Coordinates of C-alpha atoms and ligand atoms in Angstrom, one line a residue:
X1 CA 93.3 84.2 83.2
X2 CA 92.1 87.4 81.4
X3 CA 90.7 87.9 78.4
X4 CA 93.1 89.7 76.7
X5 CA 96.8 90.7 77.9
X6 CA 96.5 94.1 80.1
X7 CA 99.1 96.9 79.4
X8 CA 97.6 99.1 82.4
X9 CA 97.1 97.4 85.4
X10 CA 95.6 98.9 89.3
X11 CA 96.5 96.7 92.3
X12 CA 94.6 98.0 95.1
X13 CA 95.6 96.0 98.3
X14 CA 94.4 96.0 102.2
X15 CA 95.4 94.8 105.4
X16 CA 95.2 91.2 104.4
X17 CA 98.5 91.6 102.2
X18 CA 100.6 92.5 105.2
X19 CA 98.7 90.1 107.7
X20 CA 101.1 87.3 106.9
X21 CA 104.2 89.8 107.9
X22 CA 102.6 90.0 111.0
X23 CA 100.2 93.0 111.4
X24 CA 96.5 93.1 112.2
X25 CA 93.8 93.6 109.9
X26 CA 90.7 95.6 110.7
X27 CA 87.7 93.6 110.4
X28 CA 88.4 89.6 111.2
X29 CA 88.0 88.2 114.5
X30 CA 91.1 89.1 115.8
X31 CA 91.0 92.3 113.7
X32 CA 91.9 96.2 115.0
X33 CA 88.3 97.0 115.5
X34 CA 87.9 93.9 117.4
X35 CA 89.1 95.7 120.7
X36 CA 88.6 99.3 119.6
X37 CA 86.1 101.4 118.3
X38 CA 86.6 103.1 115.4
X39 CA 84.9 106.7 116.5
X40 CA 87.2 106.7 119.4
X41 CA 90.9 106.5 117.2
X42 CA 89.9 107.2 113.6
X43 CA 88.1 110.1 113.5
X44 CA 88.7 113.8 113.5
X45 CA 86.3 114.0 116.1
X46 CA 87.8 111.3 118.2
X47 CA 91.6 113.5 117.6
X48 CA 89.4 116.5 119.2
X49 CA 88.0 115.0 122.2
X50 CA 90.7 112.8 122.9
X51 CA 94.4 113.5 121.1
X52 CA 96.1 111.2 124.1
X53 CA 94.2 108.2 123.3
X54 CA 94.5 108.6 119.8
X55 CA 98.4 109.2 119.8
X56 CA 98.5 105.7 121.8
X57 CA 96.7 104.1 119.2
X58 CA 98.9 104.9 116.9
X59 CA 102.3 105.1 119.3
X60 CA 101.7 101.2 119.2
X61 CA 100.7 100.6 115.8
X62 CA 104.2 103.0 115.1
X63 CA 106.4 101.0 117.3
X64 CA 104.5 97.0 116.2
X65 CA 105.7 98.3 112.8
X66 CA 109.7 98.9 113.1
X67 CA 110.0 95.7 115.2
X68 CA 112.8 93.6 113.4
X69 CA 110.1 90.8 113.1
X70 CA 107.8 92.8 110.8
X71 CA 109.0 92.5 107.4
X72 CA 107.1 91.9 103.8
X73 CA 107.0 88.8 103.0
X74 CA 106.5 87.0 99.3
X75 CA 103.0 89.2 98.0
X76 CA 104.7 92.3 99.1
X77 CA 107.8 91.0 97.0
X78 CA 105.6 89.5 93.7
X79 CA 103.9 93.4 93.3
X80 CA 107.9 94.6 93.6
X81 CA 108.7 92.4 91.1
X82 CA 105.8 93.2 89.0
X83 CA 106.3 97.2 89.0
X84 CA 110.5 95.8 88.0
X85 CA 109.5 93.4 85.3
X86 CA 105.7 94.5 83.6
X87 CA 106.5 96.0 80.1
X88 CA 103.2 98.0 80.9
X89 CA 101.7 100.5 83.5
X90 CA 101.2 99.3 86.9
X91 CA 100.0 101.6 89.9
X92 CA 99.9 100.0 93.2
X93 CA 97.3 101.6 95.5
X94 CA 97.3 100.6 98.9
X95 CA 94.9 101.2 101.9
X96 CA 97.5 100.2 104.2
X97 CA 99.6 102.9 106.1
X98 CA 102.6 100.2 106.6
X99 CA 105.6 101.2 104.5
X100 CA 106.0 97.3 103.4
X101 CA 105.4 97.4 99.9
X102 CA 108.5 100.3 99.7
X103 CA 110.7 97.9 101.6
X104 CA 109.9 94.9 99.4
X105 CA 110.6 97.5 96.8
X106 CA 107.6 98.8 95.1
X107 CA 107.8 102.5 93.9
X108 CA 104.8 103.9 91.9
X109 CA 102.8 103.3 94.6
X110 CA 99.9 105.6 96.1
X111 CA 99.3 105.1 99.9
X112 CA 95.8 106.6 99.7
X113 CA 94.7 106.1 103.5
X114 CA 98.0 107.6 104.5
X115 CA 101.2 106.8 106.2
X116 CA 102.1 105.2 110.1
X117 CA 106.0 106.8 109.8
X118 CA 104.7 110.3 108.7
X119 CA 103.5 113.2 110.9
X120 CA 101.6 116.6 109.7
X121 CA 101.5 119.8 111.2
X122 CA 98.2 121.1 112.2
X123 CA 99.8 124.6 112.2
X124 CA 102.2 124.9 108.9
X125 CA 100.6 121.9 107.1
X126 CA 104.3 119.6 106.5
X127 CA 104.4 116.5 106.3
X128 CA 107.4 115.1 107.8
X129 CA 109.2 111.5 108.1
X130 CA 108.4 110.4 112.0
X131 CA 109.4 107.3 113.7
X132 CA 109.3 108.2 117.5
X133 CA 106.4 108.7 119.5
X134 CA 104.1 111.5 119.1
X135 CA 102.6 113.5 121.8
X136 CA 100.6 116.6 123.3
X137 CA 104.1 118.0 123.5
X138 CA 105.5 117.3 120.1
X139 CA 107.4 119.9 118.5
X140 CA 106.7 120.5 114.8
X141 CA 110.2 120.2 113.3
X142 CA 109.2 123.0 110.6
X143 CA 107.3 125.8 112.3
X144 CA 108.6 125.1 115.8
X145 CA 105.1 125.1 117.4
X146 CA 104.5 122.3 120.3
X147 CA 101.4 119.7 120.3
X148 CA 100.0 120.6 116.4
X149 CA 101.4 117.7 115.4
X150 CA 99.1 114.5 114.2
X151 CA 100.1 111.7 112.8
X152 CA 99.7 111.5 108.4
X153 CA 96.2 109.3 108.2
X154 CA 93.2 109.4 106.5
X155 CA 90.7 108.8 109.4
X156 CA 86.7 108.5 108.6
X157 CA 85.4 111.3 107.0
X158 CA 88.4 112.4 105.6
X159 CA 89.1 112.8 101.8
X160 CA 91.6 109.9 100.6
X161 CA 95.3 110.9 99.1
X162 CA 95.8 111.3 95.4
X163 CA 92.2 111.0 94.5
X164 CA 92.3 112.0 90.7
X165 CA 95.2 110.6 90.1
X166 CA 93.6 107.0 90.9
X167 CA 90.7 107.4 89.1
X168 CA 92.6 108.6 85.9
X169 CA 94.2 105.7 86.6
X170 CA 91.1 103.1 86.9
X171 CA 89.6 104.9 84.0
X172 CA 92.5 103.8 82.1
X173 CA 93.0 100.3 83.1
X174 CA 92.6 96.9 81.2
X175 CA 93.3 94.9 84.2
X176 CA 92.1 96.1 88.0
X177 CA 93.3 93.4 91.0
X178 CA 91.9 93.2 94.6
X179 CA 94.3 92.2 97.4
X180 CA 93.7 91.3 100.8
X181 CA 90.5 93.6 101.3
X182 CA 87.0 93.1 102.7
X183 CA 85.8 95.7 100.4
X184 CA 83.8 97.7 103.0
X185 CA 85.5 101.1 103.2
X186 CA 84.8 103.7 100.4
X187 CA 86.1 105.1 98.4
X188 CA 88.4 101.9 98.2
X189 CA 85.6 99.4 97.5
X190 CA 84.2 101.4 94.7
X191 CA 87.1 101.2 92.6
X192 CA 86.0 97.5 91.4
X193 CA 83.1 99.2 89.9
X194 CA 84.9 102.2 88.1
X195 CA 87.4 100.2 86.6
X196 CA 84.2 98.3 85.0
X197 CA 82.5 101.0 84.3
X198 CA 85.2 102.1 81.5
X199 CA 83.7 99.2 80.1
X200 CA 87.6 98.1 79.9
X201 CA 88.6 96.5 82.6
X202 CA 89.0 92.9 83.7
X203 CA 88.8 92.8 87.7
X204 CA 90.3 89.8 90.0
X205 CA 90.2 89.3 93.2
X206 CA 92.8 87.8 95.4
X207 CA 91.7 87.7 99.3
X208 CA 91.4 84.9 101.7
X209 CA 87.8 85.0 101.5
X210 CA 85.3 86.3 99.5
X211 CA 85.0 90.3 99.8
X212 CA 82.0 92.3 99.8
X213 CA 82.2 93.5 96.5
X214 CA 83.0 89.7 95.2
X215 CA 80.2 90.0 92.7
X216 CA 81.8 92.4 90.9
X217 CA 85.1 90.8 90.0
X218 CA 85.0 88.6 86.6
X219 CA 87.7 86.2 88.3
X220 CA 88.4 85.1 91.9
X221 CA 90.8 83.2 93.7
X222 CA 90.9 82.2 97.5
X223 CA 93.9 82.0 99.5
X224 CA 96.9 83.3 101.5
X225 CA 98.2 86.2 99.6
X226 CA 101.5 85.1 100.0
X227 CA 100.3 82.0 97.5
X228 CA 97.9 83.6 95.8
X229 CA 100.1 86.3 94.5
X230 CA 103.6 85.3 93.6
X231 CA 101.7 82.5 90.9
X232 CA 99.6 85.3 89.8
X233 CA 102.3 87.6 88.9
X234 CA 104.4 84.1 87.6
X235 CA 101.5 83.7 85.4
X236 CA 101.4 87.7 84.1
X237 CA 104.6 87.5 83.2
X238 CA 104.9 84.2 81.6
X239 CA 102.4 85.8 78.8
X240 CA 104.2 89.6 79.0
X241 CA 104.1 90.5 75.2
Ligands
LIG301 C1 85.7 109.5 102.4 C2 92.7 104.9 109.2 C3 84.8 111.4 101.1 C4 94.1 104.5 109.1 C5 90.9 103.8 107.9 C6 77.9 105.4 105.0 C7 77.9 106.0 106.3 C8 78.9 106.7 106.8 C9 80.1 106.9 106.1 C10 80.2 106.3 104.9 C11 79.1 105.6 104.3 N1 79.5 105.2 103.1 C12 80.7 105.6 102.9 C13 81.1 106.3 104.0 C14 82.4 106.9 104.1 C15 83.5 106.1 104.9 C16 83.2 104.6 104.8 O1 83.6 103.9 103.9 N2 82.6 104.1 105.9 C17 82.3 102.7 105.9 C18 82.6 102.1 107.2 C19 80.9 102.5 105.4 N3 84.7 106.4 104.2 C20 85.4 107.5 104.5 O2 85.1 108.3 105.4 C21 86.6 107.8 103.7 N4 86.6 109.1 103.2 O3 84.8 108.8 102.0 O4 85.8 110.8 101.9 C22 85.0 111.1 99.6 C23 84.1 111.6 98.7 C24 84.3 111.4 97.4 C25 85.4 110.8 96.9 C26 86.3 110.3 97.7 C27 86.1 110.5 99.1 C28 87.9 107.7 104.5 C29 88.2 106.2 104.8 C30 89.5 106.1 105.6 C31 89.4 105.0 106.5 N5 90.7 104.9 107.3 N6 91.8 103.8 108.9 C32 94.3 103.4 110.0 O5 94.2 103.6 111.3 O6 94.8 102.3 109.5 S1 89.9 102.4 107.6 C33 90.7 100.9 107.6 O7 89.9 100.2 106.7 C34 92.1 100.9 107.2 O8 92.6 102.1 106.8 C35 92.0 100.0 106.0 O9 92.9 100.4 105.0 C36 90.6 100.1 105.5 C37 90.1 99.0 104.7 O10 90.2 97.7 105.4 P1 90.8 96.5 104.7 O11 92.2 96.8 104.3 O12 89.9 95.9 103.7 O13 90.9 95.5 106.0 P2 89.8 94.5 106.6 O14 90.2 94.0 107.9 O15 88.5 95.1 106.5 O16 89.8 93.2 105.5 C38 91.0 92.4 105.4 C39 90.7 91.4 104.3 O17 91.9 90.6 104.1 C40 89.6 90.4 104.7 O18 88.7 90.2 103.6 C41 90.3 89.1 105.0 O19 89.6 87.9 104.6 C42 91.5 89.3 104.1 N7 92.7 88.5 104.6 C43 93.1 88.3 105.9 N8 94.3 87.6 105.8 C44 94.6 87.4 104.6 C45 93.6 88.0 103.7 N9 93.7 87.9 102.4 C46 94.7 87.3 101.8 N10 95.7 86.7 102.5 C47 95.7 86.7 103.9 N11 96.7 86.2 104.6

């Protein structure tokens, strides 16, 4: 384990934490980009030349996610029980734009490629809770205008959420963890390097496989992150001061 006990701890997690509750990730075999191309869903571009196809993409990511079957399951739990229990900071960041680390129970939590069950208005700019389908016809519950609504992600090329407030964050930290990502989307697979660059921070990773960024984490472990970690967090707060 670390060095010294951390009192400000980043988790940054990615599709591999919510793969064992039953959704995709991006890049494996049987990832999301295995069967569709990334400049035709996940782009502003691909919004502009096509907003059909890209409303099904994400009509039946929208609707995968509220079946009853998709639920977190124990690494979305641990990081709950780590924000509940650590006597210091924690901020989760995710990638993901599921809403399971809320339903396991996590609360300081920045969702910093967006969020599935949200919609924004092209016209007025809110951001609004939405768990139907969208559509060229969608009416914007707040301005009233038809078919400006997209849904509330952070496609390529976009700037990520709550920016500053990570790196403040990362800056800050004694302790930076790596869940369940293959590191290759910036700004995301940077933040191993900042939290170093403090000259602070100890970084671990935690993915089934080695990430991109591996050699830049003092520690690693290998394994299902439903394994991996509920001992971690065990461990952390065995030795809480
Ligand atoms: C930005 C939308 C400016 C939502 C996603 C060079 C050329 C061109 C562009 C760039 C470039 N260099 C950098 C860029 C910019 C670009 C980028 O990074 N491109 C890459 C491809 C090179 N980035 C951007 O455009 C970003 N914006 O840069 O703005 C800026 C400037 C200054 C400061 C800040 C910003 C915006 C990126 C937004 C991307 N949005 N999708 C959606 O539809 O979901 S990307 C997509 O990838 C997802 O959002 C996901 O969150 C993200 C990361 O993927 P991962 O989560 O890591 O998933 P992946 O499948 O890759 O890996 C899963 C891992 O889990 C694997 O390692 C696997 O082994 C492991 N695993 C599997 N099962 C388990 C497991 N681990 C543990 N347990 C298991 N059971």
């Amino acid at each position: 384990m670390q060095q010294r006990l951390p009192r400000k701890i980043v988790v940054l997690t990615g599709a591999g934490v919510s793969r064992e509750s039953g959704l995709a990730t991006f890049r494996d075999a049987d990832g999301i980009w295995a069967s569709v191309r990334i400049e035709d869903v996940a782009t502003p571009e691909a919004f502009a030349a096509n907003p059909a196809r890209v409303h099904a993409f994400y009509n039946a990511r929208r609707s995968g996610l509220l079946e009853e079957v998709i639920q977190p399951n124990p690494a979305h739990r641990a990081l709950a029980r780590l924000e509940r229990e650590w006597p210091g900071e924690l901020l989760l960041v995710t990638q993901n734009i599921d809403d399971l680390h809320e339903r396991a129970g996590s609360r300081n939590l920045v969702h910093m490629h967006g969020e599935l069950l949200k919609t924004r208005c092209l016209a007025c700019e809110e951001v609004i809770e939405w768990r139907q389908e969208l559509d060229l016809e969608s009416l914007c519950p707040a301005c009233g205008q038809r078919g400006r609504l997209r849904v509330n992600v952070v496609w390529f090329g976009e700037m990520p959420h709550e920016m500053e407030r990570i790196y403040d964050a990362l800056d800050a930290c004694d302790l930076f963890v790596s869940i369940g990502t293959s590191g290759s989307v910036y700004p995301a697979a940077g933040f191993v390097a900042e939290a170093r660059a403090a000259g602070r921070a100890h970084t671990l990773e935690l993915n089934l496989e080695p990430s991109e960024g591996e050699s830049l984490f003092h520690e690693k472990r290998y394994g299902p992150a439903s394994e991996l970690v509920p001992a971690w967090v065990e461990e952390l707060l065995a030795n809480r001061p």
